[in-house]
Coordinates of C-alpha atoms in Angstrom, one line a residue:
X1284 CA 99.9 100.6 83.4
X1285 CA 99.2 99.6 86.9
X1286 CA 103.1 99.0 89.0
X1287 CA 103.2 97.4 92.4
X1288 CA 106.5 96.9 94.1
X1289 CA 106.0 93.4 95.7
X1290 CA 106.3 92.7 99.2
X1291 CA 109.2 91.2 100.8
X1292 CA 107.6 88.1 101.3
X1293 CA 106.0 87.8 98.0
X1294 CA 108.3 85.1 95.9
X1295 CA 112.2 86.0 94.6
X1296 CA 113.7 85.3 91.7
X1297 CA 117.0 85.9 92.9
X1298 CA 118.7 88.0 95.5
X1299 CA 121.1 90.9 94.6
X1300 CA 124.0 91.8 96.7
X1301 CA 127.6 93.8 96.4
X1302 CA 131.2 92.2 97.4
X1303 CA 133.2 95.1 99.4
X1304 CA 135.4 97.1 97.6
X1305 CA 138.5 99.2 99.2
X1306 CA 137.0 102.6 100.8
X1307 CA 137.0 105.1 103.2
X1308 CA 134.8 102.7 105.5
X1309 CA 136.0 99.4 104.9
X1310 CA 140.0 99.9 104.7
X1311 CA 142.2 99.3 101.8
X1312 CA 143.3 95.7 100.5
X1313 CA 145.1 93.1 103.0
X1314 CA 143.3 95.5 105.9
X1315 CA 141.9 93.8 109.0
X1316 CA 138.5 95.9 108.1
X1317 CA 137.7 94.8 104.8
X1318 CA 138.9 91.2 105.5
X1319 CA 135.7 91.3 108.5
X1320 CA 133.5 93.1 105.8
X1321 CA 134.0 90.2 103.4
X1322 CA 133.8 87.5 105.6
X1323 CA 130.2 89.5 106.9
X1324 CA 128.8 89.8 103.9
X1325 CA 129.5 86.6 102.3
X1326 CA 128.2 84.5 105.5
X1327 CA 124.6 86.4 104.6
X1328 CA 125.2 85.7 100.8
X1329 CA 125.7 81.6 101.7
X1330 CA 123.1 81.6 103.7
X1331 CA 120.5 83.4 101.1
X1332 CA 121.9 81.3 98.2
X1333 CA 120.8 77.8 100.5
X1334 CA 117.4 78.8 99.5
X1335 CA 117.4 81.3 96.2
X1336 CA 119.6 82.2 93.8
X1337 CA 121.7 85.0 94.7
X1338 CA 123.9 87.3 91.9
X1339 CA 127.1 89.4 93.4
X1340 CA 128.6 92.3 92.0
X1341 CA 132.2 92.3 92.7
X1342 CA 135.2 94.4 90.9
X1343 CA 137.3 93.2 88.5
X1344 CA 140.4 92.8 91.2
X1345 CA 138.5 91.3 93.5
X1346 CA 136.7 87.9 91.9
X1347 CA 139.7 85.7 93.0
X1348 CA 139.2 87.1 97.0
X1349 CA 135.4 86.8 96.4
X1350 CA 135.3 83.1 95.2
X1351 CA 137.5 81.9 98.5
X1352 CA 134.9 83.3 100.2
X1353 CA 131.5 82.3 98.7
X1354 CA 129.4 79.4 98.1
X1355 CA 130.3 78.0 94.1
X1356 CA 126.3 78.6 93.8
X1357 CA 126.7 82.8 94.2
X1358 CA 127.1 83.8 90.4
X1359 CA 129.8 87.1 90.5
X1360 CA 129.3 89.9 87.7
X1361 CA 132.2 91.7 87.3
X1362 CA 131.5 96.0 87.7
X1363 CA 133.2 99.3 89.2
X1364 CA 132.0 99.5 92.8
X1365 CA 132.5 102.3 95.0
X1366 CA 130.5 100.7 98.5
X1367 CA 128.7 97.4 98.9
X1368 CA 124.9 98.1 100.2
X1369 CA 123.1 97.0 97.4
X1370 CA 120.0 97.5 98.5
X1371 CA 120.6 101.4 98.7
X1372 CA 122.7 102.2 95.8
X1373 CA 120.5 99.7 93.6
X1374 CA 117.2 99.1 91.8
X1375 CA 114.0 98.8 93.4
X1376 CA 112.3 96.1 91.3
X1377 CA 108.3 96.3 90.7
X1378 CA 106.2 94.3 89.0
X1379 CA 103.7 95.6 86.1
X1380 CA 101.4 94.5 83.2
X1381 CA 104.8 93.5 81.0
X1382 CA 106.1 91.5 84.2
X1383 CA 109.0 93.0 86.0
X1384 CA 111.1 95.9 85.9
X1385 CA 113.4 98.3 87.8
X1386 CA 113.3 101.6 89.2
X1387 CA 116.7 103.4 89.0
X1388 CA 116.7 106.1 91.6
X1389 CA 119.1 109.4 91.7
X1390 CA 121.3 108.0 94.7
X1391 CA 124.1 110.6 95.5
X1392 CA 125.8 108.9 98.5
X1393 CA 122.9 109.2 101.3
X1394 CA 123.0 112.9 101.1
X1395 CA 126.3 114.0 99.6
X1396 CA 128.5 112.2 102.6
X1397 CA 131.6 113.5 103.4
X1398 CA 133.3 110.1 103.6
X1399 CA 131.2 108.5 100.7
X1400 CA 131.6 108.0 97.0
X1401 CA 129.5 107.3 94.6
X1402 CA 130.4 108.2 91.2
X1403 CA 130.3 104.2 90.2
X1404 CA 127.2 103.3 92.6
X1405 CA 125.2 105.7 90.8
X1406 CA 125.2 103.6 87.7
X1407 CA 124.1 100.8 89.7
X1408 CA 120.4 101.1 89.4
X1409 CA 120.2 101.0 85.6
X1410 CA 123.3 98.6 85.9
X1411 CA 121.8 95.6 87.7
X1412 CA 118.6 96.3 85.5
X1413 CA 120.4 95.2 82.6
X1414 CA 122.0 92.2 83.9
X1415 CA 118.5 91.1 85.7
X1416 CA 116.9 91.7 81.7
X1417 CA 114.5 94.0 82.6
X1418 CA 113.6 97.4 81.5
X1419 CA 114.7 100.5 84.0
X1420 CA 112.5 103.7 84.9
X1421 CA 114.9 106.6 86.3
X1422 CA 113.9 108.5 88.6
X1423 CA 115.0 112.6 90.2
X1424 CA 114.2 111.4 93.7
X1425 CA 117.3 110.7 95.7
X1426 CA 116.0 107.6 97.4
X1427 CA 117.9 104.5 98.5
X1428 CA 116.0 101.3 99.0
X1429 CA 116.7 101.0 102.8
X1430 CA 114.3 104.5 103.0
X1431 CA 110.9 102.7 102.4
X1432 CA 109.6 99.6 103.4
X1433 CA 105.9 98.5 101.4
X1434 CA 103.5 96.3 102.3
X1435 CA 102.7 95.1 98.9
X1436 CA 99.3 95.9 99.2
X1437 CA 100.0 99.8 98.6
X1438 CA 101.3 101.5 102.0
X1439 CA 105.0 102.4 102.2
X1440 CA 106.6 103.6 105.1
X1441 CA 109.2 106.8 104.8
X1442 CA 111.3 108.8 107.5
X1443 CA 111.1 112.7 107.4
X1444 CA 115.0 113.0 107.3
X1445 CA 115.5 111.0 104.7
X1446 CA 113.6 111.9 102.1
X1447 CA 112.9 115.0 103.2
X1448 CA 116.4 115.6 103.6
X1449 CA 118.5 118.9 102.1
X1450 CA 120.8 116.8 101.0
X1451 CA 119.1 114.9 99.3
X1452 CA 115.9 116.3 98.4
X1453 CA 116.5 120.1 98.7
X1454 CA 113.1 121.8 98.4
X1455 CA 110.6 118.5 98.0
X1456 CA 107.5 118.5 99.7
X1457 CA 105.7 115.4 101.3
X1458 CA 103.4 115.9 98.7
X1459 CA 105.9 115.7 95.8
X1460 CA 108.0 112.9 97.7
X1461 CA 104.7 111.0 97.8
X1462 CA 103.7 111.7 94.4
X1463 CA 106.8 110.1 93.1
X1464 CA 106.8 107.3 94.9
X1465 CA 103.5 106.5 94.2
X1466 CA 103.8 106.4 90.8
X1467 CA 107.0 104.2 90.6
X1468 CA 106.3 101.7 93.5
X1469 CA 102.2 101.8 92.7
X1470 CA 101.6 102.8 96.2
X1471 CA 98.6 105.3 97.4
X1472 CA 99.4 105.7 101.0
X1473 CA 102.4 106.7 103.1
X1474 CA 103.2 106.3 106.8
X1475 CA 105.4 109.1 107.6
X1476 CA 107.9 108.4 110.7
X1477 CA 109.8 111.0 111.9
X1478 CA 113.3 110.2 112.4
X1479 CA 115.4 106.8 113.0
X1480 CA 117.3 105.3 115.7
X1481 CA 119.8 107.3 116.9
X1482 CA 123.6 105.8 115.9
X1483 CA 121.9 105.9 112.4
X1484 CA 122.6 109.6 112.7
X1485 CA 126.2 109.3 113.5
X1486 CA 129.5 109.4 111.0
X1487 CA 128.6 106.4 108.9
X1488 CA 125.0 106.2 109.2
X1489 CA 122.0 107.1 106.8
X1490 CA 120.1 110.1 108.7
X1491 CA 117.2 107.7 109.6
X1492 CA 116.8 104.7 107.5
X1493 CA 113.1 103.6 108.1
X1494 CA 114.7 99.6 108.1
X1495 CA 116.2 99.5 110.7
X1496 CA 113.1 100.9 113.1
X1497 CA 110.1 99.4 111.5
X1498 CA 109.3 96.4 108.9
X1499 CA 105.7 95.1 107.4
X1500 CA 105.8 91.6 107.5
X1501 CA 102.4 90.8 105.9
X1502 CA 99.7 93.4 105.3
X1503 CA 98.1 95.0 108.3
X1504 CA 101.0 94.1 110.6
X1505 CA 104.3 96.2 111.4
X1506 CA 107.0 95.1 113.3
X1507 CA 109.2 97.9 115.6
X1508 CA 112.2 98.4 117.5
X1509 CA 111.6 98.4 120.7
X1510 CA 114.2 100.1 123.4
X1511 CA 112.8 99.6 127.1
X1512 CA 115.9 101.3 128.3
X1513 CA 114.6 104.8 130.0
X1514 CA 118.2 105.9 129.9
X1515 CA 119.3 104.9 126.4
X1516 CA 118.6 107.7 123.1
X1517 CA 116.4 105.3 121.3
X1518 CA 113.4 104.9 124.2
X1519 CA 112.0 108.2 123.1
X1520 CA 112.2 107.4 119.5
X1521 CA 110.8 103.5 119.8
X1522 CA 108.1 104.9 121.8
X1523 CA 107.6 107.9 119.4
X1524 CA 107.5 105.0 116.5
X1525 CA 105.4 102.1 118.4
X1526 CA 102.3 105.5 119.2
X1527 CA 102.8 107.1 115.6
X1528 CA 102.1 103.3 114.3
X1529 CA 99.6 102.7 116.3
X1530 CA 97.0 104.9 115.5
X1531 CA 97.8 104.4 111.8
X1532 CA 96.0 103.1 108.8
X1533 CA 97.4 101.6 105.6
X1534 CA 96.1 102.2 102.1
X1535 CA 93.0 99.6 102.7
X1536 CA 92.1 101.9 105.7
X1537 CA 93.4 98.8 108.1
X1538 CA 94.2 100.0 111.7
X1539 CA 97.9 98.1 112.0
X1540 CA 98.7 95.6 114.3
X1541 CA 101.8 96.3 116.0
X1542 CA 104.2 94.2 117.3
X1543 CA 107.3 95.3 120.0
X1544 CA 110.9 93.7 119.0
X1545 CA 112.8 94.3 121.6
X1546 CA 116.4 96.0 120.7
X1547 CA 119.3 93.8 121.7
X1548 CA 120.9 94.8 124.8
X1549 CA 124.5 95.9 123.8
X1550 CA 124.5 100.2 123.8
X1551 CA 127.9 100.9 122.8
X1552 CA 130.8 99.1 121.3
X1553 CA 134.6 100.5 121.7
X1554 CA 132.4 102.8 123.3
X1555 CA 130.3 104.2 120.5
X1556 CA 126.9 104.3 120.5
X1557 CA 125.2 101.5 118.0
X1558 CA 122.3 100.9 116.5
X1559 CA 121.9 97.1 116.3
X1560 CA 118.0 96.0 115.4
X1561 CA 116.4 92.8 114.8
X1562 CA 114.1 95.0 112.1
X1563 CA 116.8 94.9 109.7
X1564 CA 116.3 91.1 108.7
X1565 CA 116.0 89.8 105.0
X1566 CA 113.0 87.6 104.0
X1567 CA 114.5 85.3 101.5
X1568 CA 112.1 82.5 99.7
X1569 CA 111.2 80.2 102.8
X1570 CA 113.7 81.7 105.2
X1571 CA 114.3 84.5 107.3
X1572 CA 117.9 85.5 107.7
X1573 CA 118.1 87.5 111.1
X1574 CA 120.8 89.4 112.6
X1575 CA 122.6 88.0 115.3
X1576 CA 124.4 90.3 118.0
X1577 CA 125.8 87.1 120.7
X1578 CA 123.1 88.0 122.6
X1579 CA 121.3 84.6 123.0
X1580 CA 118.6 85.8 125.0
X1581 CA 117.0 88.1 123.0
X1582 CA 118.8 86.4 119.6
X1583 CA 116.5 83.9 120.5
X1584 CA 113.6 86.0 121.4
X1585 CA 113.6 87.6 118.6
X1586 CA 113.6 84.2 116.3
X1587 CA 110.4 83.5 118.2
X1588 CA 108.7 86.9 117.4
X1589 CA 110.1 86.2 113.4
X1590 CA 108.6 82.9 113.2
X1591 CA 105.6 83.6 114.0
X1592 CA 105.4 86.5 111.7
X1593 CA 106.5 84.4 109.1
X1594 CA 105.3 81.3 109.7
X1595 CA 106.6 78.4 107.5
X1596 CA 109.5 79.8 107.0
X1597 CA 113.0 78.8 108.4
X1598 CA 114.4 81.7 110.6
X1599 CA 118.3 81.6 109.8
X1600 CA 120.0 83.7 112.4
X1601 CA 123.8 85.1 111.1
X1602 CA 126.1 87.2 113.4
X1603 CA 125.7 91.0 112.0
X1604 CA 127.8 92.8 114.2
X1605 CA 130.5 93.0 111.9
X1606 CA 127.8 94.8 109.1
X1607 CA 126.5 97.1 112.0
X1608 CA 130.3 98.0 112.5
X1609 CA 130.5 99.5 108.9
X1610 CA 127.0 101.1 109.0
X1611 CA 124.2 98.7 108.1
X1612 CA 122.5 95.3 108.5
X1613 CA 121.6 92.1 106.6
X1614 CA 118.7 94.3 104.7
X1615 CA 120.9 96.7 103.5
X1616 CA 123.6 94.7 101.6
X1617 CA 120.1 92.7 100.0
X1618 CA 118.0 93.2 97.5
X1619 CA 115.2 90.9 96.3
X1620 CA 114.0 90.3 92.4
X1621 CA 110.8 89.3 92.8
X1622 CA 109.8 86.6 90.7

């Protein structure tokens, strides 16, 4: 049976997402933290539900705190949660002969954490499957969705330490790594970068999570950080990336067609290094929902470069810094059904 994991931009049938839960990252109950985590994640949430339908998994405690904060159109399912980014501790939907269905992957906490749990999220993939109606595929690779990025036309882009990562993977190969994800996503080509930015290797972050440096936004074209900063961590990586890319092909043997997005310009907050991209946006049916970092400048610089990558669609920009403070972006606490 052929599979083929859609593209982003291809059409939804809903989006997926996760209401924070107490943890190690986000604070326990009445905290300042998880109150800003809430608040973060349910301003993306009413802003993808303006234009799709959007399902949220929230505990059993937590519906009441949940539905102050969201739009009445967000439908809440009631489930143990142990984090809240959706898009790594749940399915990756694909679409086959029989329509679509989910692939549940072995997540174990990007890598056996320290500070992470995930004895509930590990259920998630399967989980979500059943509430979305569709039939599930489990697989052994420890994968989390914001590790790849397709192009829906059979090229998926993959970081070395991530998949490749002992903690994860202990003794893959490429080769096996590839062989799995080709026959789950119905890819036949992988772009292989090797490493992310740089905060992303810090406490909280995912060893190199490939959505937050580079994003397809239709087949052929590749969007990447860009960091013009000589001094800063991330100009040898962003220049590693933009070459790497550049003398790429995808699965139809296309040479890509790059384009620069510049990194906003805030470095450090509280004076820790961050990792705030414009990459990690969500394409939601007719909009894009872009992080925002009070930058207005290159905020609005990068709106430009989004809408005409997208064109027709409705570039929504929504403060992230708040998300970025707790590990991620708008694309991973998302996750699209495709329709």
């Amino acid at each position: 049976m052929t599979t083929t994991m859609p593209a982003e931009w291809q059409p939804h049938a809903r989006t997926w997402m996760a209401f924070p839960p107490p943890n190690q990252t986000f604070g326990e109950v009445g905290g300042a933290d998880l109150d800003r985590a809430r608040l973060a994640w349910s301003r993306v949430a009413n802003t993808v539900v303006q234009h799709e339908p959007v399902r949220m998994l929230v505990r059993p405690q937590d519906v009441g705190a949940a539905r102050e904060l969201l739009d009445p159109r967000v439908q809440l399912d009631e489930v143990g949660l142990d984090d809240a980014w959706l898009r790594d501790s749940g399915p990756t939907f694909v679409r086959g002969e029989q329509g679509v269905r989910a692939v549940a992957w072995t997540f174990n906490g990007w890598g056996a954490q320290d500070w992470a749990a995930w004895g509930q999220d590990s259920r998630l993939g399967r989980h979500v499957a059943g509430l979305a109606g569709v039939p599930a595929a489990s697989s052994s690779l420890v994968q989390e969705g914001g590790g790849l990025h397709v192009d829906g036309e059979g090229t998926v882009l993959l970081t070395d330490t991530v998949q490749l990562d002992p903690g994860r993977n202990p003794g893959w190969t490429r080769e096996q790594v590839e062989a799995e994800l080709h026959a789950h996503l119905g890819t036949t080509a992988a772009i292989w970068l090797p490493r992310g930015l740089t905060a992303d290797y810090g406490e909280f972050g995912t060893r190199g999570h490939v959505d937050i440096v580079a994003a397809f936004t239709r087949p052929g074209a590749v969007l990447v950080h860009t960091q013009t900063d000589p001094a800063h961590p991330d100009h040898e990586v962003s220049a590693e990336v933009l070459e790497l890319l550049r003398t790429a092909t995808d699965a139809r043997g296309r040479r890509l067609e790059v384009t620069e997005l510049l990194a906003p310009r805030a470095v450090e907050v509280d004076g820790e290094l961050v990792d705030f991209s414009y990459v990690n946006h969500y394409v939601a049916n007719g909009a894009v929902v872009l992080c925002a970092f009070d930058d207005d400048e290159r905020d609005a610089a990068a709106a430009r470069v989004l809408s005409r990558a997208y064109p027709g669609r409705e570039v929504v920009l929504v403060d992230a810094r708040d998300i970025f403070a707790f590990g991620g972006g708008i694309h991973c606490i998302t996750q699209q059904q495709p329709a």
